[in-house]
Amino acid sequence: MRWRIRSFWIGSVFLLTGFLVTLAATAYFLTRIEATPSGTSVGLIVGSPTRNPSVLSAYATVLEEEGFAYEVLARQELAKWSPEVLRQKYGALILLEGVNSDLSTSEVEVLSHYVKRGGQLLAVYDAGLHQPAFCELIGVRLQNLPYDGYWSFGSPGRARFWGFTPGKYDGRGFVTGYGYGRLKYRHLRATATTASVLAWDGRNPVVTVRRCESGGAVVYVNVPLAWHKRRTDDLPLRAVLTTFLTSYARLPHLVNAPEGKGTLVVNLHVCSSAWASSLARLVEEGLIDQRLPYSLHITAGPDCRRPGDGLGFHAERPDRAELVRKVAARASIGSHGGWAHDYFAYHLVNTPSEKAKEYLERNFTCLQSITGKPVREYSAPGGNNPPWVVRWLAKHGVVAFYSPGNGGSAPQWPWLDDRPLEGRLWEFPVTPCGRWACLEELSRHHVPLDEVKGWIDELTTFCAQRRVVRTIYTHAAAYPYAHQVLRHLHDRLLELSQEGKLRVATMEEVAEFLNRRALTTWRVNRQGRDGYQVELANPEGLNGLTLAFYLGHGHFLRELPPGWQAEYENGWCYLTCRKNATSDSFTLRVE
């Protein structure tokens, strides 16, 4: 009897404790729900829109490319709204570097209340540098002492979470670059006081976060992100923005991948006759496969290192022309420089532009005459791609070119004269495998085969999970090391594509999709706590465009709008248009 009474009281205590814990957790959860930002756009905060316009342009360009709605917000306008109205208007606020070091105490107070109400704030580099109250808000004490240091997330998993592509970090989570190894970035001397450190350089914090019970958060990044983008390192800015806006602010966005699927672009180069037999073998063995369309670029002339050496691919030879036609039935044919690979690459600076243009035109004309199709893709021999060549490509109907700069990042508008180039031309940065990119480099530096295969597996998983486009490149090689890697790549891509997890597409296909997507006008407004009102239009059609909404784990749309298909993953809904329409509007309800 005593045992029963004791058991009853013990059980009652456990039940009461469980009830109180559940009640507290529910109250905290409801607090977080109430504090969830209502706004669906980003506010880019600047001291003045005309001050340091290239910084604003860098952020605005990446947001447009990544599909986030944004508005430029002068700091003086912060005082116009209450913190609650500001939160309802903007799901996230970003304090850009270089234009916000002189925050006033009243501006800091508005931002502080915004975060306490559940707002998401990203502060970059020297934002608030001269305002002690702001340093208290971000939980980091800043000093105006810039220096160059490393950037480590501590582990590969953390680097991936923050959007850094596999191959762009090492085993300890240090950010790396093609040809350089560990990269150095500009930092300020800083000390974390109340913020949690997410990345560091060994001495100073590089990424921190300070959270509020309301669900609000302040993320601080101790790197001038726009400054590095403007110097051909786009990935840090893009990775930080997309991670902050999807993992913290969880804002709706227009996915920048065809049909909302992760996509890998494989770019093979044929520089000379040395690759002719291996190219034929890859075709015969099915490693250049119509089901997995690659982009294959050829230097078509009869010479390579100097005029008259006879070492070129010589695409006009009947047997080579037939090989090119076989490849063209399975892949997209592009131009690899101008007519003589090494000569064009290494004499381009000293070659009169008219002569260089003649080499380009001959290469384009030759390939077009063989395939019967216009050449719309390009890759620069030796990575030598001066601005005048980029403009020439844009003028001659090319829509995509490979680039060794901006390594590991997404297709993007070329950045020339400190601003994006207008038009239909897209730059496709190469994703390296650590310090090297093509298989010849990896083999020469004795990178183990298993390591390269593991990188391919991680990269394809990354693209599939984050629904992004990335590009890799090598030569059309068939020696044992390269053959094993290309076989593994083919089998991996075929498996993922057949499972519907990943797409393989040519540069031209992705560029044409991005050009059509860029014409889209769209608006998403919240309706209460469980709905969205959506309007979008595109003169060339909505089919294949995808909108992403965060619904929360275990939540779904009550019903789908006609002609739209939904996929649910990790709390997100990816809504893809499957009908021929140029405009649509509908209301979404979450359950």
Tab-separated table of C-alpha atoms in Angstrom, residues 299-527:
chain	number	residue	atom	x	y	z
A	299	THR	CA	39.898	25.407	-79.472
A	300	ALA	CA	39.316	24.545	-83.111
A	301	GLY	CA	42.435	25.667	-84.998
A	302	PRO	CA	45.289	23.515	-86.375
A	303	ASP	CA	47.929	25.097	-84.099
A	304	CYS	CA	48.370	25.406	-80.348
A	305	ARG	CA	51.536	26.999	-78.948
A	306	ARG	CA	52.502	29.091	-81.960
A	307	PRO	CA	51.311	29.539	-85.545
A	308	GLY	CA	52.354	26.638	-87.752
A	309	ASP	CA	53.189	24.071	-85.041
A	310	GLY	CA	50.366	21.714	-86.114
A	311	LEU	CA	49.525	20.774	-82.514
A	312	GLY	CA	45.973	22.099	-82.514
A	313	PHE	CA	42.750	20.074	-82.462
A	314	HIS	CA	42.142	21.012	-86.117
A	315	ALA	CA	38.360	20.680	-86.059
A	316	GLU	CA	38.128	21.194	-89.830
A	317	ARG	CA	39.764	17.803	-90.476
A	318	PRO	CA	37.013	15.436	-91.652
A	319	ASP	CA	37.529	12.899	-88.839
A	320	ARG	CA	37.676	15.620	-86.185
A	321	ALA	CA	34.627	17.379	-87.627
A	322	GLU	CA	32.706	14.103	-87.418
A	323	LEU	CA	33.802	13.704	-83.787
A	324	VAL	CA	32.580	17.236	-83.018
A	325	ARG	CA	29.193	16.409	-84.546
A	326	LYS	CA	28.941	13.273	-82.383
A	327	VAL	CA	29.683	15.336	-79.293
A	328	ALA	CA	27.201	18.033	-80.362
A	329	ALA	CA	24.435	15.408	-80.329
A	330	ARG	CA	25.163	14.793	-76.636
A	331	ALA	CA	26.473	18.112	-75.294
A	332	SER	CA	26.556	21.850	-75.893
A	333	ILE	CA	29.533	22.971	-78.006
A	334	GLY	CA	31.260	26.180	-76.935
A	335	SER	CA	34.351	28.100	-77.940
A	336	HIS	CA	37.529	27.665	-75.900
A	337	GLY	CA	39.292	30.906	-76.696
A	338	GLY	CA	40.504	31.813	-80.142
A	339	TRP	CA	41.853	29.345	-82.697
A	340	ALA	CA	45.281	28.561	-81.121
A	341	HIS	CA	44.989	27.729	-77.408
A	342	ASP	CA	48.346	28.625	-75.859
A	343	TYR	CA	49.214	31.319	-78.369
A	344	PHE	CA	45.892	33.095	-77.840
A	345	ALA	CA	46.027	32.743	-74.042
A	346	TYR	CA	49.568	33.911	-73.425
A	347	HIS	CA	49.878	36.557	-76.133
A	348	LEU	CA	46.462	38.135	-75.643
A	349	VAL	CA	47.810	41.126	-73.712
A	350	ASN	CA	50.349	41.972	-76.423
A	351	THR	CA	48.212	41.018	-79.414
A	352	PRO	CA	46.442	43.904	-81.162
A	353	SER	CA	42.751	43.639	-80.399
A	354	GLU	CA	41.797	43.370	-84.076
A	355	LYS	CA	44.080	40.341	-84.520
A	356	ALA	CA	42.750	38.764	-81.324
A	357	LYS	CA	39.173	39.350	-82.485
A	358	GLU	CA	40.048	37.605	-85.747
A	359	TYR	CA	41.185	34.541	-83.754
A	360	LEU	CA	37.928	34.567	-81.789
A	361	GLU	CA	35.804	34.928	-84.913
A	362	ARG	CA	37.627	32.082	-86.692
A	363	ASN	CA	37.046	29.744	-83.752
A	364	PHE	CA	33.351	30.636	-83.525
A	365	THR	CA	32.808	30.397	-87.288
A	366	CYS	CA	34.544	27.017	-87.546
A	367	LEU	CA	32.494	25.397	-84.773
A	368	GLN	CA	29.238	26.888	-86.027
A	369	SER	CA	29.867	25.591	-89.555
A	370	ILE	CA	30.462	22.062	-88.221
A	371	THR	CA	27.517	21.855	-85.812
A	372	GLY	CA	25.069	24.078	-87.669
A	373	LYS	CA	24.295	25.835	-84.391
A	374	PRO	CA	25.336	29.221	-82.993
A	375	VAL	CA	28.089	29.159	-80.370
A	376	ARG	CA	26.677	30.640	-77.165
A	377	GLU	CA	29.203	29.454	-74.557
A	378	TYR	CA	32.826	30.431	-74.001
A	379	SER	CA	35.815	29.620	-71.815
A	380	ALA	CA	39.078	31.538	-71.719
A	381	PRO	CA	42.318	29.584	-72.297
A	382	GLY	CA	44.526	29.906	-69.246
A	383	GLY	CA	41.716	31.861	-67.574
A	384	ASN	CA	42.891	34.969	-69.459
A	385	ASN	CA	39.690	36.922	-70.037
A	386	PRO	CA	40.224	40.710	-70.195
A	387	PRO	CA	37.207	43.041	-70.035
A	388	TRP	CA	37.216	43.764	-73.770
A	389	VAL	CA	36.751	40.041	-74.496
A	390	VAL	CA	33.792	39.896	-72.091
A	391	ARG	CA	32.180	42.818	-73.914
A	392	TRP	CA	32.924	41.165	-77.272
A	393	LEU	CA	31.175	37.999	-76.072
A	394	ALA	CA	28.115	39.957	-74.951
A	395	LYS	CA	27.960	41.706	-78.321
A	396	HIS	CA	28.175	38.436	-80.273
A	397	GLY	CA	25.301	36.569	-78.646
A	398	VAL	CA	27.214	34.537	-76.054
A	399	VAL	CA	25.129	33.984	-72.909
A	400	ALA	CA	27.599	32.136	-70.654
A	401	PHE	CA	31.328	31.926	-69.955
A	402	TYR	CA	33.398	29.984	-67.452
A	403	SER	CA	35.546	31.878	-64.958
A	404	PRO	CA	38.299	30.873	-62.508
A	405	GLY	CA	37.396	33.960	-60.448
A	406	ASN	CA	34.625	34.083	-57.822
A	407	GLY	CA	35.415	30.422	-57.174
A	408	GLY	CA	32.708	28.129	-55.852
A	409	SER	CA	29.900	30.621	-56.397
A	410	ALA	CA	26.710	30.659	-58.455
A	411	PRO	CA	26.234	31.950	-62.021
A	412	GLN	CA	26.206	35.734	-61.851
A	413	TRP	CA	26.263	38.882	-63.916
A	414	PRO	CA	29.858	39.809	-64.850
A	415	TRP	CA	31.313	42.612	-62.748
A	416	LEU	CA	33.161	45.183	-64.887
A	417	ASP	CA	34.243	48.749	-64.085
A	418	ASP	CA	33.043	48.238	-60.497
A	419	ARG	CA	29.469	47.471	-61.503
A	420	PRO	CA	27.507	44.593	-63.065
A	421	LEU	CA	27.494	44.379	-66.852
A	422	GLU	CA	24.011	44.858	-68.244
A	423	GLY	CA	22.706	42.365	-70.772
A	424	ARG	CA	22.160	38.616	-71.161
A	425	LEU	CA	25.700	37.364	-70.451
A	426	TRP	CA	26.345	35.255	-67.321
A	427	GLU	CA	29.607	34.316	-65.646
A	428	PHE	CA	29.897	30.710	-64.414
A	429	PRO	CA	32.557	30.516	-61.665
A	430	VAL	CA	34.430	27.241	-61.320
A	431	THR	CA	34.177	25.283	-58.075
A	432	PRO	CA	37.616	23.919	-57.133
A	433	CYS	CA	38.487	20.817	-55.158
A	434	GLY	CA	40.514	22.604	-52.521
A	435	ARG	CA	43.531	24.292	-54.062
A	436	TRP	CA	43.040	22.769	-57.519
A	437	ALA	CA	40.194	22.497	-60.004
A	438	CYS	CA	40.856	20.333	-63.078
A	439	LEU	CA	41.834	16.672	-62.929
A	440	GLU	CA	45.273	17.319	-64.435
A	441	GLU	CA	46.119	19.604	-61.501
A	442	LEU	CA	44.694	17.186	-58.945
A	443	SER	CA	46.631	14.282	-60.446
A	444	ARG	CA	49.856	16.296	-60.721
A	445	HIS	CA	49.650	17.238	-57.039
A	446	HIS	CA	48.872	13.651	-55.973
A	447	VAL	CA	45.420	14.308	-54.551
A	448	PRO	CA	44.062	10.804	-53.746
A	449	LEU	CA	41.296	9.480	-55.982
A	450	ASP	CA	39.027	8.782	-53.016
A	451	GLU	CA	39.355	12.400	-51.907
A	452	VAL	CA	38.295	13.670	-55.341
A	453	LYS	CA	35.378	11.234	-55.496
A	454	GLY	CA	34.339	12.300	-51.998
A	455	TRP	CA	34.392	15.934	-53.107
A	456	ILE	CA	32.100	15.079	-56.038
A	457	ASP	CA	29.681	13.342	-53.674
A	458	GLU	CA	29.674	16.268	-51.216
A	459	LEU	CA	29.322	18.857	-53.983
A	460	THR	CA	26.378	17.126	-55.650
A	461	THR	CA	24.678	16.650	-52.265
A	462	PHE	CA	25.241	20.338	-51.476
A	463	CYS	CA	23.704	21.421	-54.797
A	464	ALA	CA	20.712	19.127	-54.317
A	465	GLN	CA	20.018	20.122	-50.714
A	466	ARG	CA	20.496	23.879	-51.146
A	467	ARG	CA	18.917	23.913	-54.640
A	468	VAL	CA	21.765	25.908	-56.160
A	469	VAL	CA	23.729	25.880	-59.415
A	470	ARG	CA	27.465	25.187	-59.363
A	471	THR	CA	30.032	24.577	-62.118
A	472	ILE	CA	33.053	22.272	-62.324
A	473	TYR	CA	35.577	21.974	-65.121
A	474	THR	CA	38.326	19.729	-66.411
A	475	HIS	CA	39.698	18.545	-69.744
A	476	ALA	CA	38.266	15.748	-71.868
A	477	ALA	CA	40.842	13.294	-70.543
A	478	ALA	CA	40.824	9.492	-70.423
A	479	TYR	CA	44.090	8.533	-68.704
A	480	PRO	CA	43.453	6.212	-65.716
A	481	TYR	CA	43.171	8.850	-62.961
A	482	ALA	CA	40.839	11.094	-64.970
A	483	HIS	CA	38.871	8.172	-66.392
A	484	GLN	CA	38.037	6.823	-62.928
A	485	VAL	CA	36.891	10.234	-61.707
A	486	LEU	CA	34.801	10.931	-64.820
A	487	ARG	CA	33.200	7.484	-64.519
A	488	HIS	CA	32.351	8.165	-60.861
A	489	LEU	CA	31.005	11.611	-61.780
A	490	HIS	CA	28.824	10.164	-64.541
A	491	ASP	CA	27.397	7.413	-62.344
A	492	ARG	CA	26.759	9.775	-59.434
A	493	LEU	CA	24.993	12.341	-61.637
A	494	LEU	CA	22.924	9.698	-63.391
A	495	GLU	CA	21.773	8.255	-60.056
A	496	LEU	CA	20.782	11.634	-58.601
A	497	SER	CA	19.098	12.831	-61.793
A	498	GLN	CA	17.045	9.640	-62.096
A	499	GLU	CA	15.974	10.059	-58.462
A	500	GLY	CA	14.851	13.613	-59.269
A	501	LYS	CA	17.247	15.148	-56.745
A	502	LEU	CA	19.653	16.951	-59.092
A	503	ARG	CA	19.703	18.293	-62.631
A	504	VAL	CA	22.632	18.359	-65.037
A	505	ALA	CA	22.428	21.237	-67.490
A	506	THR	CA	24.592	23.116	-69.952
A	507	MET	CA	25.769	26.665	-69.396
A	508	GLU	CA	23.486	27.852	-72.178
A	509	GLU	CA	20.404	26.190	-70.674
A	510	VAL	CA	21.025	27.673	-67.229
A	511	ALA	CA	21.821	31.122	-68.647
A	512	GLU	CA	18.643	31.165	-70.734
A	513	PHE	CA	16.633	30.186	-67.663
A	514	LEU	CA	18.264	32.949	-65.607
A	515	ASN	CA	17.600	35.515	-68.333
A	516	ARG	CA	13.929	34.546	-68.424
A	517	ARG	CA	13.720	34.494	-64.632
A	518	ALA	CA	15.223	38.004	-64.485
A	519	LEU	CA	12.116	39.310	-66.285
A	520	THR	CA	9.852	38.147	-63.454
A	521	THR	CA	8.030	40.695	-61.339
A	522	TRP	CA	6.645	39.220	-58.153
A	523	ARG	CA	5.246	40.183	-54.798
A	524	VAL	CA	4.576	38.119	-51.687
A	525	ASN	CA	2.681	39.601	-48.734
A	526	ARG	CA	1.815	37.862	-45.504
A	527	GLN	CA	-1.850	37.408	-44.655
